[in-house]
Amino acid sequence: MYKFISSLKTMIFLLLILAIGAAIGTFIENDFGSFRAKELIYHSFWYQLTLLFAAINMLAVFYRVKMYKVRARTLFHLAFILILLGSALTHYLGLDGVMHIREGEKSNIIMVNNIEVKTDFYLALEDFRLTRYPGSRSPSEFSSKVKVIDKQNKISFDAEIFMNNTLTYDGYKFFQTSYDTDEKGTKLSVNKDPGVEVTYIGYFLLFLGLVLNLFDKKSRFQYLISKIKKMPIALFLLAIALSFSTQTLHASPYTDAYLQEHQKNSKELAYAFGSLVVQGPVGRMKPLDTQNREVLNKLTGKSTWKGMSANQVVLGMFSRPKIWKKVNIIRVKTPKLRKLLGVAKNQKLVRFMDFFNEFGKYKLGKEVERANMLVPSKRGTFERDLIKVDERLNIAFMSYRGVLLTLFPLPNNDKDKWVDFKTMFAQVEHSGVKRATSRLLDACFNRNYDKGFEYIETIRAYQNEFGSSVMPSQKSLDVELWFSKLALFFKLSMAYLLFGFVVLVYALSSMFYNKLISTKIKTLISFISFSLFSLHTFGIAIRWYIGGYAPISNTYETMIYISYAAILASLVFLRRSSIAISASFIMAGIFIFAAYLAEIDPQITNLVPVLNSYWLSIHVSVITASYGFFGVGAILGLITLFLFILRSDKKPHINTHIKNIGYINELTLTLGLTLLVIGNFLGGIWANESWGRYWGWDPKETWAYISILVYVIVLHVRLIKKIYSPYLFAVLSVISFFSILMTYFGVNFYLAGMHSYATGDPVPIPQWVYILSSTVLAIIMMAYPKRQLNSKE
């Protein structure tokens, strides 16, 4: 019995059950809601029992292999037990409920699973505040001003609760969740966590142990480093050809004629229009060109539309809104939403007018209101996508009305507020700018584009006269305009792919013919590698300078950062291997290129309050950096499989290269797993600091947890000598990367549009998924060796 409990095979089996169960849970959550997923999987007896058995197994293995002799390894393995203990205290002894309070009233009742729990103190709601996006019913932020009344201890004080600003009192933590439909009541989520101290101690020991493990001379990581240092510099890629497709526009002949003329003749005026300064929704002063790019990307997921720049599109939407409301420019992803709008199921872009019936009623009104009223943890993928589509509609509406075009500073305004066209005409007493603005709109409406330049210069002069206190320097504006036009990262992606491919081909040919790479070639590879990396560093620095914050706040920026981490990893840890260098550059190129091809959703409205957190920058930067390492590992695995295909008795030196690449791959995955674990638990700290709980089984965090389990299995399989081989490790390093793809892309883009058993919608699985899966499977089968490598080869 003890042998079974302390078996590594038992450990792998238990980890597989946990990973597969959690994966199934995300699909149940998508179709039937988070409550059902927790009931059947996450909070079920069988899943918790499996966690308990896994903990017992870890302790048994720990004792059997005498792991306590290695301090770093001891620390992070026992830390998991401590974290599990803390989570058990939270789950079984903690409290998680909702307190509902109306304005002018007080309450001490927390509803926990339809059971009332009373506190010894009261919360009185003095005021509930809600702000909405201009021209819409969608909330942008809301907060509760409350008074804590503790008569027993004679304590009373005021507090304000909003996202990232929780109230903690007497062991209870309150955070803003929802509100009443009449906006006169608030719903505060409440928790009481007796396990938080134990959990945080576990986090600390985990981080300390993982970091120390990288430097411990007895660790597997240092052993791999020693192996790699002894290798000769020996060694990347596949070229990807993807084409952009355009969607046919069904419009009237007049609309077609207008769009063709606007596309052809408005380029120069639109560029001048984009050079004006605008006060963004979050107060950042920037070129209008930047905001217009964000608007178009938000609406369509593209940087251009029908051959028009973003400046042309926004100028057209504002100057001729009636025409632009009839063109397909608003992106909709899910089949269910398209069905509600009455458009074709495969139509990716729809018209503004498609959202309204013949009586002008908003078709999605009730659905959007229902989605916004739901507690975030109870929103399914359809509700989350519905809110995003509603936001795009609001962006389009604001563009037609010019609400986002806050180009006009209010003279002598204490808050340095800039306003849009309509507000300027109502509040500003400046005949010159009013006349110039009217004539600019007339010129655009009548398509006399060449007459609009002088009016734009009048508006620019007005900005300089009354908005100079907040206007960025001309140098800063020029840098931002130049950088946007440069498209540095797209060009870098092409350079990365080309360079990676050339190095890969050269390295593989050197390996095949058993020739060392010449010193001159090695020097050239190093020079180009550091040059491209320097350009990437420069690009990130410029984005930081332009935005004023670390550029890791949205999907596009994190993909740029993942690519950066992949290159950094190869130059710091793997620079002695040309194969690793080529794999890193190919991986980086693929990620950046995908950022331009994928439907990336940049943030242009007010940031979600929870994103304004110190912990976010740390959490995102660490966890996304791990994806770069795993990507490099997957590419190295593929290269290993190709070498297995080329392997023969006449070329025994290939066996040596296979084993060497295996060492590099294992080191890369170890670094990736270290970062992923640290980043994931830092996310727990962020969540706890933001809304009072560190884990909610959200699909995104659940798949990160699944990825941790998957890579733990991959890195521990080598300990089961009977089944382990370099071929198996290469296969696992490739297949396991699909969990990362699911974590990063699948949750955001696939689950939101997948089949729902509740609604009967079809499954829009992208074709590239089938192509990629079948290609990888074919390579794995072709590479299967007739004879496995042994330790002496």
Tab-separated table of N, CA and C in Angstrom, residues 5 10 28 46 57 145 149 229 248 251 350 354 360 381 424 447 449 463 474-475 485 595 616 639 646 655 729 756:
chain	number	residue	atom	x	y	z
A	5	ILE	N	1.138	4.373	-2.684
A	5	ILE	CA	0.918	5.775	-2.306
A	5	ILE	C	2.125	6.634	-2.663
A	10	THR	N	1.571	6.952	-9.497
A	10	THR	CA	0.353	7.410	-8.820
A	10	THR	C	0.251	8.926	-8.885
A	28	ILE	N	-18.144	22.963	-18.949
A	28	ILE	CA	-19.436	22.969	-18.236
A	28	ILE	C	-19.808	24.401	-17.865
A	46	TRP	N	-15.452	14.321	-4.999
A	46	TRP	CA	-14.431	13.523	-5.676
A	46	TRP	C	-13.208	14.358	-6.048
A	57	ASN	N	0.211	11.817	-1.473
A	57	ASN	CA	1.195	11.221	-2.378
A	57	ASN	C	2.479	12.048	-2.419
A	145	LYS	N	-20.727	54.638	-1.114
A	145	LYS	CA	-20.249	55.386	0.045
A	145	LYS	C	-21.006	54.879	1.259
A	149	ILE	N	-20.996	51.088	11.321
A	149	ILE	CA	-21.566	51.410	12.635
A	149	ILE	C	-21.422	50.183	13.538
A	229	LYS	N	26.689	23.790	-20.998
A	229	LYS	CA	27.969	24.490	-21.109
A	229	LYS	C	29.017	23.654	-21.840
A	248	THR	N	-16.881	41.274	-48.230
A	248	THR	CA	-17.645	42.025	-49.224
A	248	THR	C	-18.650	42.941	-48.566
A	251	ALA	N	-23.938	47.276	-50.016
A	251	ALA	CA	-24.497	48.605	-49.772
A	251	ALA	C	-25.081	49.127	-51.068
A	350	VAL	N	-21.073	43.581	-38.942
A	350	VAL	CA	-22.471	43.940	-39.155
A	350	VAL	C	-22.620	45.451	-39.144
A	354	ASP	N	-28.232	47.175	-37.861
A	354	ASP	CA	-28.643	45.790	-37.609
A	354	ASP	C	-29.004	45.555	-36.142
A	360	GLY	N	-36.924	51.103	-34.111
A	360	GLY	CA	-35.790	51.758	-33.464
A	360	GLY	C	-35.446	51.198	-32.098
A	381	THR	N	-19.769	32.721	-20.925
A	381	THR	CA	-19.011	33.273	-22.048
A	381	THR	C	-19.898	34.088	-22.985
A	424	MET	N	-18.569	72.003	-27.343
A	424	MET	CA	-17.842	73.214	-27.704
A	424	MET	C	-18.787	74.274	-28.255
A	447	ARG	N	-17.519	66.544	-49.612
A	447	ARG	CA	-16.358	65.904	-50.218
A	447	ARG	C	-15.408	66.887	-50.910
A	449	TYR	N	-12.488	67.920	-49.944
A	449	TYR	CA	-11.460	67.644	-48.948
A	449	TYR	C	-10.300	68.637	-48.994
A	463	GLN	N	-6.189	74.964	-29.891
A	463	GLN	CA	-5.663	74.019	-28.902
A	463	GLN	C	-4.405	74.569	-28.232
A	474	GLN	N	5.570	68.948	-28.679
A	474	GLN	CA	5.484	68.593	-30.091
A	474	GLN	C	6.368	67.386	-30.388
A	475	LYS	N	7.477	67.283	-29.655
A	475	LYS	CA	8.369	66.140	-29.835
A	475	LYS	C	7.665	64.840	-29.465
A	485	LYS	N	3.069	55.044	-37.319
A	485	LYS	CA	3.243	54.857	-38.759
A	485	LYS	C	4.348	53.845	-39.058
A	595	ALA	N	-0.459	38.534	-33.235
A	595	ALA	CA	-1.085	39.699	-32.606
A	595	ALA	C	-1.739	40.602	-33.652
A	616	LEU	N	-1.231	43.846	-10.947
A	616	LEU	CA	-1.501	43.433	-12.325
A	616	LEU	C	-0.218	43.411	-13.146
A	639	ILE	N	11.750	20.299	-33.475
A	639	ILE	CA	13.056	20.100	-34.109
A	639	ILE	C	13.603	18.717	-33.749
A	646	LEU	N	15.289	12.127	-39.388
A	646	LEU	CA	16.547	12.083	-40.139
A	646	LEU	C	17.522	11.052	-39.571
A	655	ASN	N	22.170	11.381	-32.819
A	655	ASN	CA	21.706	10.979	-31.487
A	655	ASN	C	22.223	11.920	-30.407
A	729	PHE	N	9.718	12.673	-24.430
A	729	PHE	CA	9.840	14.037	-23.897
A	729	PHE	C	9.597	15.074	-24.990
A	756	SER	N	-23.005	25.598	-27.613
A	756	SER	CA	-23.679	25.626	-26.326
A	756	SER	C	-24.820	24.626	-26.355
